[in-house]
Coordinates of C-alpha atoms in Angstrom, one line a residue:
Chain J
X1 CA 80.4 103.9 54.0
X2 CA 82.4 106.6 55.6
X3 CA 83.4 106.6 59.2
X4 CA 83.9 110.1 60.6
X5 CA 85.4 111.4 63.8
X6 CA 84.7 115.0 64.8
X7 CA 87.0 116.4 67.5
X8 CA 85.7 119.1 69.8
X9 CA 87.8 121.2 72.2
X10 CA 84.8 122.2 74.3
X11 CA 82.4 119.6 75.7
X12 CA 79.5 122.0 75.4
X13 CA 80.0 122.2 71.7
X14 CA 80.2 118.5 71.4
X15 CA 76.8 118.2 73.3
X16 CA 75.4 120.8 70.9
X17 CA 76.7 118.9 67.9
X18 CA 74.8 115.7 69.0
X19 CA 71.6 117.8 69.1
X20 CA 72.4 119.0 65.6
X21 CA 72.9 115.4 64.5
X22 CA 69.6 114.4 65.9
X23 CA 67.9 117.4 64.1
X24 CA 69.5 116.2 60.9
X25 CA 67.8 112.8 61.3
X26 CA 70.5 110.8 63.0
X27 CA 69.4 108.9 66.1
X28 CA 71.6 108.6 69.1
X29 CA 72.2 105.0 68.1
X30 CA 74.1 106.2 65.0
X31 CA 76.8 108.1 66.8
X32 CA 79.2 107.4 69.6
X33 CA 81.1 109.6 72.0
X34 CA 84.9 109.2 72.6
X35 CA 86.3 110.8 75.8
X36 CA 89.6 110.6 77.7
X37 CA 87.8 110.1 81.0
X38 CA 84.3 108.9 81.8
X39 CA 81.4 111.4 81.7
X40 CA 78.0 110.8 83.5
X41 CA 75.9 108.5 81.3
X42 CA 73.9 110.5 78.7
X43 CA 75.9 113.7 79.2
X44 CA 76.1 114.1 75.4
X45 CA 72.7 112.6 74.7
X46 CA 74.4 109.4 73.5
X47 CA 72.5 106.1 73.6
X48 CA 73.0 103.9 76.6
X49 CA 75.8 101.4 75.7
X50 CA 74.6 97.9 75.3
X51 CA 76.6 94.9 76.4
X52 CA 76.1 91.6 78.2
X53 CA 79.0 91.7 80.6
X54 CA 76.8 90.8 83.6
X55 CA 75.9 87.5 81.9
X56 CA 79.5 86.2 81.9
X57 CA 80.1 86.0 85.7
X58 CA 76.7 84.4 86.2
X59 CA 77.2 81.8 83.6
X60 CA 80.8 81.2 84.7
X61 CA 79.8 80.9 88.3
X62 CA 77.1 78.4 87.4
X63 CA 79.5 76.3 85.2
X64 CA 82.1 76.4 87.9
X65 CA 79.7 75.5 90.6
X66 CA 78.5 72.5 88.5
X67 CA 82.0 71.4 87.9
X68 CA 82.8 71.5 91.7
X69 CA 79.6 69.6 92.4
X70 CA 80.3 67.0 89.8
X71 CA 83.9 66.5 91.0
X72 CA 83.0 66.1 94.6
X73 CA 80.1 63.7 93.8
X74 CA 82.3 61.7 91.5
X75 CA 85.2 61.4 94.1
X76 CA 82.9 60.5 96.9
X77 CA 80.9 58.0 94.9
X78 CA 84.2 56.4 93.8
X79 CA 84.9 55.7 97.6
X80 CA 81.5 55.0 99.0
X81 CA 82.4 54.2 102.6
X82 CA 79.8 55.1 105.3
X83 CA 81.7 56.0 108.4
X84 CA 80.3 57.5 111.6
X85 CA 76.8 57.4 110.1
X86 CA 77.5 60.3 107.7
X87 CA 75.9 60.2 104.3
X88 CA 78.1 59.4 101.3
X89 CA 77.5 62.8 99.9
X90 CA 78.1 65.2 102.8
X91 CA 77.5 68.8 101.8
X92 CA 79.9 70.5 104.3
X93 CA 82.9 68.7 102.8
X94 CA 81.8 69.5 99.3
X95 CA 81.4 73.2 100.0
X96 CA 85.0 74.4 99.5
X97 CA 85.5 72.7 96.1
X98 CA 82.1 74.0 95.0
X99 CA 83.0 77.5 96.3
X100 CA 86.3 77.5 94.5
X101 CA 84.8 76.1 91.3
X102 CA 82.2 78.9 91.4
X103 CA 84.8 81.6 91.9
X104 CA 87.1 80.1 89.2
X105 CA 84.3 80.0 86.7
X106 CA 83.1 83.5 87.6
X107 CA 86.6 85.0 87.2
X108 CA 87.6 83.3 84.0
X109 CA 84.3 84.1 82.4
X110 CA 84.4 87.7 83.6
X111 CA 87.9 88.2 82.1
X112 CA 86.7 86.5 78.9
X113 CA 83.6 88.7 78.9
X114 CA 85.7 91.9 79.3
X115 CA 88.0 90.8 76.5
X116 CA 85.2 89.8 74.2
X117 CA 82.8 92.7 74.9
X118 CA 85.7 95.2 74.5
X119 CA 86.8 93.4 71.4
X120 CA 90.3 93.0 72.8
X121 CA 92.9 92.9 71.5
X122 CA 91.7 95.3 68.8
X123 CA 94.9 95.3 66.7
X124 CA 93.4 97.3 63.8
X125 CA 92.4 100.2 66.1
X126 CA 89.4 102.5 65.3
X127 CA 89.3 106.0 64.1
X128 CA 91.0 108.0 66.9
X129 CA 92.7 111.2 67.7
X130 CA 95.2 111.5 70.5
X131 CA 93.8 114.9 71.5
X132 CA 90.9 113.0 73.0
X133 CA 93.2 111.8 75.8
X134 CA 94.0 115.4 76.5
X135 CA 90.4 116.3 77.2
X136 CA 88.9 116.8 73.8
X137 CA 85.6 115.1 73.0
X138 CA 85.2 113.0 69.9
X139 CA 82.0 112.1 68.0
X140 CA 82.1 109.1 65.7
X141 CA 79.5 108.5 63.1
X142 CA 79.2 106.2 60.1
X143 CA 77.3 107.5 57.0
X144 CA 76.9 106.7 53.4
X145 CA 79.7 108.1 51.2
X146 CA 77.4 110.5 49.5
X147 CA 76.2 112.1 52.8
X148 CA 79.7 112.5 54.2
X149 CA 80.4 116.0 52.8
X150 CA 77.2 117.4 54.2
X151 CA 77.7 115.8 57.6
X152 CA 81.2 117.1 57.8
X153 CA 79.9 120.7 57.2
X154 CA 77.3 120.2 59.9
X155 CA 79.9 119.0 62.4
X156 CA 82.3 121.8 61.6
X157 CA 79.5 124.3 61.9
X158 CA 78.7 122.9 65.3
X159 CA 82.3 123.7 66.5
X160 CA 84.4 120.7 65.5
X161 CA 88.1 121.6 65.4
X162 CA 88.7 118.8 62.9
X163 CA 86.8 116.1 61.2
X164 CA 88.7 112.9 60.3
X165 CA 87.3 110.6 57.7
X166 CA 88.0 107.0 56.8
X167 CA 86.4 105.3 53.8
X168 CA 85.5 101.6 54.0
Chain L
X1 CA 80.9 151.2 117.6
X2 CA 81.7 147.5 118.0
X3 CA 83.2 145.9 115.0
X4 CA 81.2 143.1 113.6
X5 CA 83.1 139.8 113.7
X6 CA 83.2 138.0 110.4
X7 CA 84.1 134.4 110.0
X8 CA 87.3 134.0 107.9
X9 CA 86.7 132.6 104.4
X10 CA 87.5 128.9 104.3
X11 CA 90.8 128.3 102.7
X12 CA 90.3 127.1 99.2
X13 CA 93.3 124.8 99.3
X14 CA 91.5 122.5 101.7
X15 CA 89.4 121.3 98.7
X16 CA 92.3 120.5 96.6
X17 CA 93.9 122.3 93.6
X18 CA 91.8 124.3 91.2
X19 CA 93.0 122.5 88.1
X20 CA 91.7 121.4 84.8
X21 CA 91.8 117.8 83.6
X22 CA 94.4 118.6 80.9
X23 CA 96.7 120.3 83.5
X24 CA 96.3 117.5 85.9
X25 CA 97.0 114.8 83.3
X26 CA 100.1 116.8 82.0
X27 CA 101.5 117.0 85.5
X28 CA 100.9 113.3 86.2
X29 CA 102.5 112.3 82.9
X30 CA 105.5 114.4 83.7
X31 CA 105.8 112.8 87.2
X32 CA 105.4 109.3 85.8
X33 CA 107.9 109.6 83.0
X34 CA 110.7 111.2 85.1
X35 CA 111.8 108.5 87.5
X36 CA 112.9 110.2 90.7
X37 CA 116.3 109.2 92.3
X38 CA 114.3 108.2 95.4
X39 CA 112.2 105.8 93.4
X40 CA 115.3 104.3 91.8
X41 CA 117.0 104.0 95.1
X42 CA 113.9 102.3 96.7
X43 CA 113.8 99.8 93.8
X44 CA 117.5 99.1 94.1
X45 CA 117.5 98.7 97.9
X46 CA 114.3 96.6 98.1
X47 CA 115.4 94.5 95.2
X48 CA 118.8 93.8 96.8
X49 CA 117.1 92.9 100.1
X50 CA 114.7 90.6 98.3
X51 CA 117.7 88.9 96.7
X52 CA 119.2 88.4 100.2
X53 CA 115.9 87.1 101.4
X54 CA 115.8 84.5 98.5
X55 CA 119.3 83.4 99.3
X56 CA 118.3 83.0 103.0
X57 CA 115.3 80.9 101.9
X58 CA 117.6 78.7 99.8
X59 CA 120.0 78.3 102.8
X60 CA 117.1 77.4 105.1
X61 CA 115.8 74.8 102.6
X62 CA 119.2 73.2 102.1
X63 CA 120.2 73.2 105.8
X64 CA 116.9 72.3 107.4
X65 CA 115.0 70.8 104.6
X66 CA 111.2 70.5 104.6
X67 CA 110.8 67.5 107.0
X68 CA 109.9 69.6 110.1
X69 CA 108.0 72.8 110.3
X70 CA 109.7 74.4 113.2
X71 CA 112.5 76.1 111.2
X72 CA 109.9 77.6 108.9
X73 CA 107.7 79.5 111.4
X74 CA 109.0 83.0 110.6
X75 CA 108.8 82.3 106.9
X76 CA 105.2 81.2 107.2
X77 CA 104.4 84.3 109.3
X78 CA 105.9 86.6 106.7
X79 CA 103.9 84.9 103.9
X80 CA 100.7 85.2 106.0
X81 CA 101.5 88.9 106.6
X82 CA 102.0 89.6 102.9
X83 CA 98.8 87.7 102.1
X84 CA 96.9 89.7 104.7
X85 CA 98.3 93.3 104.4
X86 CA 99.1 93.4 100.6
X87 CA 96.3 91.0 99.7
X88 CA 93.8 93.2 101.6
X89 CA 94.9 96.4 100.0
X90 CA 93.2 96.1 96.6
X91 CA 89.9 95.3 98.4
X92 CA 89.8 98.8 99.8
X93 CA 89.2 100.4 96.4
X94 CA 86.8 97.7 95.5
X95 CA 84.7 98.5 98.6
X96 CA 85.0 102.3 98.1
X97 CA 84.0 102.0 94.4
X98 CA 81.0 99.8 95.3
X99 CA 79.8 102.4 97.8
X100 CA 80.4 105.3 95.4
X101 CA 82.7 107.0 97.9
X102 CA 84.0 110.0 96.0
X103 CA 86.9 110.6 98.3
X104 CA 88.3 107.3 97.1
X105 CA 90.0 108.7 93.9
X106 CA 93.6 109.2 95.2
X107 CA 93.4 105.8 96.9
X108 CA 92.4 103.9 93.8
X109 CA 95.7 103.1 92.0
X110 CA 97.8 102.8 95.2
X111 CA 95.3 100.2 96.4
X112 CA 95.3 98.4 93.0
X113 CA 99.1 98.3 92.7
X114 CA 99.3 96.0 95.7
X115 CA 97.9 93.3 93.4
X116 CA 101.4 93.1 92.0
X117 CA 102.7 92.0 95.4
X118 CA 100.3 89.0 95.1
X119 CA 102.7 87.5 92.5
X120 CA 105.5 87.5 95.0
X121 CA 103.2 86.1 97.7
X122 CA 102.1 83.3 95.4
X123 CA 105.8 82.4 94.7
X124 CA 106.7 82.5 98.4
X125 CA 103.7 80.4 99.3
X126 CA 104.9 77.4 97.2
X127 CA 107.6 76.1 99.6
X128 CA 104.9 76.1 102.4
X129 CA 103.1 73.3 100.5
X130 CA 106.0 71.0 101.2
X131 CA 105.6 71.5 105.0
X132 CA 101.9 70.5 105.3
X133 CA 100.8 66.9 105.0
X134 CA 97.7 65.9 103.0
X135 CA 94.3 66.2 104.8
X136 CA 93.7 62.5 104.9
X137 CA 93.0 61.2 108.3
X138 CA 93.5 64.6 109.9
X139 CA 91.0 66.8 111.6
X140 CA 90.7 69.7 109.1
X141 CA 88.2 71.6 107.2
X142 CA 88.3 68.9 104.6
X143 CA 86.4 66.3 106.6
X144 CA 88.8 63.5 105.6
X145 CA 89.3 62.1 109.1
X146 CA 88.2 58.5 108.3
X147 CA 88.7 57.4 111.9
X148 CA 86.8 60.4 113.1
X149 CA 83.5 60.4 111.3
X150 CA 83.3 61.0 107.6
X151 CA 84.0 59.1 104.5
X152 CA 84.5 62.1 102.3
X153 CA 87.3 62.0 99.8
X154 CA 88.2 65.4 98.4
X155 CA 91.2 64.8 96.1
X156 CA 94.4 66.8 96.6
X157 CA 93.3 68.5 99.8
X158 CA 94.5 70.9 101.0
X159 CA 97.4 71.6 98.6
X160 CA 95.7 71.9 95.3
X161 CA 92.7 73.9 96.6
X162 CA 94.6 76.5 98.6
X163 CA 97.1 77.0 95.7
X164 CA 94.1 77.4 93.3
X165 CA 92.5 79.9 95.7
X166 CA 95.7 82.1 96.1
X167 CA 96.2 81.9 92.3
X168 CA 92.7 83.0 91.7
X169 CA 93.2 85.9 94.1
X170 CA 96.3 87.0 92.3
X171 CA 94.7 86.6 88.9
X172 CA 91.7 88.6 89.9
X173 CA 93.8 91.3 91.5
X174 CA 96.0 91.7 88.4
X175 CA 93.0 91.7 86.2
X176 CA 91.5 94.5 88.4
X177 CA 94.7 96.5 87.9
X178 CA 94.9 96.0 84.2
X179 CA 91.3 96.7 83.5
X180 CA 91.6 99.9 85.6
X181 CA 94.9 101.0 84.1
X182 CA 94.1 100.4 80.5
X183 CA 92.8 103.9 79.7
X184 CA 95.7 105.4 81.7
X185 CA 98.3 103.5 79.7
X186 CA 96.6 104.8 76.5
X187 CA 96.7 108.3 78.0
X188 CA 100.4 108.0 78.9
X189 CA 101.3 106.7 75.4
X190 CA 99.4 109.4 73.7
X191 CA 100.8 112.2 75.8
X192 CA 104.4 110.9 75.3
X193 CA 103.8 110.4 71.6
X194 CA 104.6 106.8 71.9
X195 CA 102.9 103.9 70.1
X196 CA 100.2 102.2 72.1
X197 CA 101.3 99.0 74.0
X198 CA 99.5 95.7 74.2
X199 CA 97.3 96.8 77.0
X200 CA 96.1 100.1 75.6
X201 CA 95.9 99.0 71.9
X202 CA 92.3 99.5 70.8
X203 CA 91.3 101.8 73.6
X204 CA 89.4 104.8 72.2
X205 CA 87.3 105.7 75.2
X206 CA 83.8 105.2 73.7
X207 CA 80.8 104.9 75.9
X208 CA 80.7 101.1 75.6
X209 CA 84.4 100.8 76.7
X210 CA 83.8 103.0 79.7
X211 CA 80.7 101.1 80.6
X212 CA 82.5 97.7 80.3
X213 CA 85.4 99.0 82.3
X214 CA 83.2 100.1 85.2
X215 CA 81.2 96.9 85.0
X216 CA 84.3 94.8 84.8
X217 CA 85.8 96.5 87.8
X218 CA 82.6 95.8 89.8
X219 CA 82.5 92.1 88.9
X220 CA 86.2 91.5 89.4
X221 CA 86.0 93.5 92.6
X222 CA 83.2 91.3 93.9
X223 CA 85.2 88.2 93.0
X224 CA 88.3 89.6 94.7
X225 CA 86.2 90.2 97.9
X226 CA 84.9 86.6 98.0
X227 CA 88.4 85.2 97.2
X228 CA 90.2 87.2 99.8
X229 CA 87.8 86.1 102.6
X230 CA 88.2 82.5 101.5
X231 CA 91.9 82.7 101.1
X232 CA 92.6 84.2 104.5
X233 CA 90.2 81.8 106.1
X234 CA 91.5 78.6 104.5
X235 CA 95.1 79.6 104.7
X236 CA 94.8 80.3 108.4
X237 CA 93.2 77.0 109.0
X238 CA 95.3 74.7 106.8
X239 CA 98.6 76.4 107.4
X240 CA 98.0 77.4 111.0
X241 CA 95.2 76.0 113.1
X242 CA 95.1 72.4 111.7
X243 CA 98.8 72.0 112.5
X244 CA 98.3 72.3 116.2
X245 CA 96.4 69.3 117.8
X246 CA 93.5 70.3 119.9
X247 CA 93.2 73.8 118.4
X248 CA 89.6 74.0 117.2
X249 CA 88.3 77.6 116.8
X250 CA 85.4 78.5 114.6
X251 CA 86.0 82.2 115.1
X252 CA 89.7 82.1 114.1
X253 CA 89.2 82.1 110.3
X254 CA 86.8 85.0 110.4
X255 CA 89.1 86.8 112.8
X256 CA 91.9 86.4 110.2
X257 CA 89.7 87.7 107.5
X258 CA 88.9 90.8 109.5
X259 CA 92.6 91.4 110.1
X260 CA 93.0 91.3 106.3
X261 CA 90.5 94.2 105.9
X262 CA 92.1 96.2 108.7
X263 CA 95.7 95.6 107.6
X264 CA 94.7 96.2 103.9
X265 CA 93.3 99.7 104.8
X266 CA 96.3 100.4 107.0
X267 CA 98.7 99.5 104.2
X268 CA 96.9 101.8 101.8
X269 CA 96.9 104.7 104.3
X270 CA 100.6 104.4 105.1
X271 CA 101.4 104.2 101.4
X272 CA 99.2 107.2 100.7
X273 CA 101.1 109.2 103.3
X274 CA 104.5 108.2 101.9
X275 CA 103.4 109.0 98.4
X276 CA 102.2 112.4 99.5
X277 CA 105.3 113.1 101.5
X278 CA 108.0 111.8 99.2
X279 CA 106.5 112.0 95.7
X280 CA 105.3 115.6 95.8
X281 CA 101.5 115.0 95.7
X282 CA 100.6 117.3 98.5
X283 CA 98.0 119.1 96.3
X284 CA 96.1 115.9 95.5
X285 CA 96.2 114.0 98.7
X286 CA 94.5 116.0 101.4
X287 CA 93.5 115.7 105.0
X288 CA 89.9 114.8 103.9
X289 CA 91.2 111.5 102.4
X290 CA 92.9 110.5 105.6
X291 CA 90.0 111.7 107.7
X292 CA 87.4 109.7 105.7
X293 CA 89.6 106.6 105.7
X294 CA 90.2 106.9 109.5
X295 CA 86.5 106.4 110.2
X296 CA 86.6 103.0 108.5
X297 CA 89.9 102.2 110.2
X298 CA 88.3 102.9 113.6
X299 CA 85.3 100.7 112.7
X300 CA 87.7 97.9 111.6
X301 CA 89.7 98.2 114.8
X302 CA 86.5 97.8 116.8
X303 CA 85.7 94.7 114.7
X304 CA 89.2 93.4 115.4
X305 CA 88.4 93.7 119.1
X306 CA 85.1 91.9 118.7
X307 CA 86.6 89.0 116.9
X308 CA 89.7 88.9 119.1
X309 CA 87.6 88.9 122.3
X310 CA 85.2 86.3 120.9
X311 CA 88.0 83.9 120.1
X312 CA 89.8 84.6 123.4
X313 CA 86.8 84.3 125.8
X314 CA 85.7 80.9 124.4
X315 CA 89.1 79.3 125.0
X316 CA 89.8 81.2 128.2
X317 CA 86.4 80.6 129.8
X318 CA 86.0 77.0 128.5
X319 CA 89.5 75.9 129.5
X320 CA 88.9 72.3 128.4
X321 CA 91.7 69.9 129.3
X322 CA 92.6 69.4 125.7
X323 CA 92.8 73.2 125.1
X324 CA 94.9 74.2 128.1
X325 CA 98.2 73.7 126.3
X326 CA 96.8 75.4 123.2
X327 CA 95.9 78.4 125.4
X328 CA 99.4 78.4 126.8
X329 CA 101.0 78.0 123.4
X330 CA 99.1 80.8 121.7
X331 CA 98.1 83.3 124.4
X332 CA 99.6 82.9 127.9
X333 CA 102.8 81.0 127.4
X334 CA 106.0 81.7 125.4
X335 CA 104.2 84.1 123.0
X336 CA 102.2 86.1 125.6
X337 CA 104.2 89.2 124.8
X338 CA 103.2 88.9 121.2
X339 CA 99.6 88.1 122.0
X340 CA 99.2 91.3 124.1
X341 CA 101.4 93.4 121.9
X342 CA 99.2 92.6 118.9
X343 CA 96.1 93.4 120.9
X344 CA 97.5 96.8 122.0
X345 CA 98.8 97.6 118.5
X346 CA 95.8 96.4 116.5
X347 CA 93.1 97.7 118.8
X348 CA 94.0 99.7 122.0
X349 CA 96.4 102.2 120.4
X350 CA 94.5 102.8 117.1
X351 CA 91.3 103.1 119.1
X352 CA 92.7 105.7 121.4
X353 CA 94.3 107.6 118.6
X354 CA 91.3 107.6 116.3
X355 CA 88.8 108.2 119.1
X356 CA 89.8 111.9 119.2
X357 CA 88.7 114.1 116.4
X358 CA 91.8 116.2 116.8
X359 CA 94.0 113.2 115.9
X360 CA 91.5 111.6 113.5
X361 CA 91.1 114.9 111.5
X362 CA 94.8 115.1 110.6
X363 CA 97.1 113.3 108.3
X364 CA 99.5 112.0 110.9
X365 CA 96.8 110.5 113.2
X366 CA 95.4 107.9 110.8
X367 CA 98.9 107.2 109.5
X368 CA 100.3 106.6 113.0
X369 CA 97.3 104.3 113.8
X370 CA 97.8 102.5 110.5
X371 CA 101.5 102.0 111.1
X372 CA 100.8 100.5 114.5
X373 CA 98.2 98.2 113.0
X374 CA 100.7 96.9 110.4
X375 CA 103.3 96.2 113.1
X376 CA 100.7 94.6 115.3
X377 CA 99.5 92.4 112.3
X378 CA 103.1 91.2 111.7
X379 CA 103.5 90.4 115.4
X380 CA 100.2 88.6 115.5
X381 CA 101.2 86.5 112.4
X382 CA 104.5 85.6 114.2
X383 CA 102.6 84.6 117.2
X384 CA 100.2 82.4 115.3
X385 CA 102.5 80.8 112.7
X386 CA 105.8 80.5 114.7
X387 CA 103.9 79.0 117.6
X388 CA 102.0 76.6 115.3
X389 CA 105.1 75.5 113.5
X390 CA 107.2 75.2 116.6
X391 CA 105.4 72.0 117.7
X392 CA 106.8 70.0 114.8
X393 CA 110.6 69.3 115.2
X394 CA 112.9 66.4 115.3
X395 CA 111.7 63.8 117.9
X396 CA 108.8 66.0 118.8
X397 CA 106.2 64.1 121.0
X398 CA 103.5 66.0 119.2
X399 CA 101.9 64.4 116.2
X400 CA 99.6 66.2 113.8
X401 CA 97.1 63.3 114.2
X402 CA 96.8 63.8 118.0
X403 CA 93.6 65.0 119.6
X404 CA 95.4 67.3 122.1
X405 CA 98.6 69.2 122.4
X406 CA 100.9 67.3 124.7
X407 CA 103.7 69.9 124.8
X408 CA 104.2 73.6 124.8
X409 CA 107.5 74.2 123.1
X410 CA 109.7 77.1 124.3
X411 CA 109.7 80.4 122.5
X412 CA 111.4 80.1 119.2
X413 CA 113.6 83.2 118.8
X414 CA 114.5 84.1 115.2
X415 CA 118.0 83.3 114.0
X416 CA 120.0 85.3 111.4
X417 CA 118.4 83.4 108.6
X418 CA 114.9 84.1 109.9
X419 CA 115.7 87.8 110.2
X420 CA 117.0 87.9 106.6
X421 CA 113.9 85.9 105.4
X422 CA 111.5 88.3 107.1
X423 CA 113.4 91.4 105.9
X424 CA 113.9 90.1 102.4
X425 CA 110.2 89.0 101.9
X426 CA 108.9 92.3 103.2
X427 CA 111.3 94.2 101.0
X428 CA 110.2 92.0 98.2
X429 CA 106.7 93.5 98.7
X430 CA 108.1 97.0 98.5
X431 CA 110.1 96.0 95.4
X432 CA 107.0 94.6 93.6
X433 CA 105.1 97.8 94.5
X434 CA 107.8 100.1 93.2
X435 CA 108.1 98.2 90.0
X436 CA 104.3 98.3 89.5
X437 CA 104.4 102.1 90.2
X438 CA 106.9 102.4 87.4
X439 CA 104.7 100.5 85.0
X440 CA 101.4 102.2 85.9
X441 CA 100.7 105.8 87.0
X442 CA 100.4 106.0 90.8
X443 CA 97.2 107.9 90.4
X444 CA 94.2 106.6 88.6
X445 CA 94.1 109.3 85.9
X446 CA 90.6 108.4 84.6
X447 CA 89.1 108.4 88.1
X448 CA 90.6 111.6 89.3
X449 CA 89.7 113.3 86.0
X450 CA 86.2 112.1 86.4
X451 CA 86.2 113.6 89.9
X452 CA 87.5 117.0 88.7
X453 CA 84.5 117.2 86.3
X454 CA 81.9 116.7 88.9
X455 CA 83.2 118.9 91.7
X456 CA 83.3 122.6 92.2
X457 CA 83.9 125.0 95.1
X458 CA 81.3 127.7 95.6
X459 CA 81.1 130.5 98.2
X460 CA 78.3 130.1 100.8
X461 CA 77.8 133.0 103.2
X462 CA 81.2 133.5 104.9
X463 CA 82.7 130.2 103.8
X464 CA 83.1 128.1 100.8
X465 CA 81.5 124.7 100.1
X466 CA 82.5 121.8 97.9
X467 CA 79.6 121.0 95.5
X468 CA 79.8 117.4 94.4
X469 CA 77.8 116.0 91.5
X470 CA 76.7 112.4 91.9
X471 CA 76.1 111.0 88.5
X472 CA 74.9 107.7 89.9

């Protein structure tokens, strides 16, 4: 397979290039857009990014809440004195550890989610051109080796200043 | 023939500089890489004062020890102030991002950088743990007063739980800063032809990374909000209210949380003004930013009054025998000047300043109001914590286990060590901020670049209008 990165100086040309890619039979799931600052979603006709980040804080919060609940149940059951007619398991006193457990779980899982979903730390680094941080727009696409030459021509014709290639 | 009057064209400069993303980023990289003499001087002076403050804390610990709380009142007030003002600052950008306020962009990084002050606050908080007894058999939030009504056993209360809470607040604040600054660090490294550091390694700016970054900021921001409210509430109860017998006020924790929001915004506004004035960012920080922030500051000042009055009227009107001395200690006794000063500085003065459009719609008006709020917040913390800690001294007739306060101690004036501690700790906050501003760009490059893309100025009849695209 060949991974390609086409670098465009003008964003309009990059948007046009994605149209050309689709005309050539590549769906928007095949290519990705690299930019130095965020663009409105779908500005280049790219596919909506898929990730499961929202699951992490929810799972973390649930795990943390359960831990807080179990801890407070355990400690109160270990000292089962009834004083002042209050039940052994009194919710108001359990609330702070449960709240803190929930928050701890939510934060740790969110940070883990960000690291995992962003594939951090990515020590290898992907195909990249520093001009992208200066405002250029990059289009990455992976194709079979035999189609790489044709695709490079297509991207250059669409206005790419340079097309970088990496064989794998 | 009478000459037809035409309205003057609106000055384009009001809408900010007409600049491309590349030009903006180049300027910001230049600014960031060349450390100004002023920045260096600020770091040196604040670092030196922090060192003096730390020495003063060590002297206080060795001469007075941790047996009684009275000598530590000013220290506790300073920690509470840092927790409130610096802790509240990152929440401002969280709220503005959640509400998609587009004028937020110059505020973003300044607000996030205050997360670095949290590390100092956490360090300064540790000695306070030695001054507060366990919650067993005391009337606290922890319901561990066996002789009073409950059999609940929450282990390690309150020490472990409040430390965990502040630690979580610091971790989520730092995570917020790192997630936000990751792309900017990549930008800086690329522009300076330097190899990528640990934070920016692997950043390519694809659509998934941008999406995760924005989602991560939302989730971490939500966590930060919940943690800040909890931290300010529990800190004020466990390290303030629960130390004074007879002081039972359900509104007080909420009041302290509100002051966190107000002081946090005030901190960001004052910093924004200083950055504009002394770092040469006049083109990027405009009146519209102060004007927009001033409306929220006005609303928060009104909320301060609401909570202040609610807390006040219940005690004052109720005047229960057990509460008379608490009233005297905190409001009408030795600290009455502080009590009324804080009310004037946190509500009356900002309200009067921000009420008038001619002051609100300027840069100096909101900055003046914000400065007064910060002074008022510090004074209020001194009132609360110095007064609360002053009841515990050698041979004090007041016990933490009492049901009512039997004594109103005299005003505790700060000694030289107290002054050095307060000055050193506050300077420590400035030091941490200036170090963070050296490590990360003071403007959120990705957020301002995004803003440049979606705004344009167009002529409309005799004026010009800012056209803003809202991608969401």
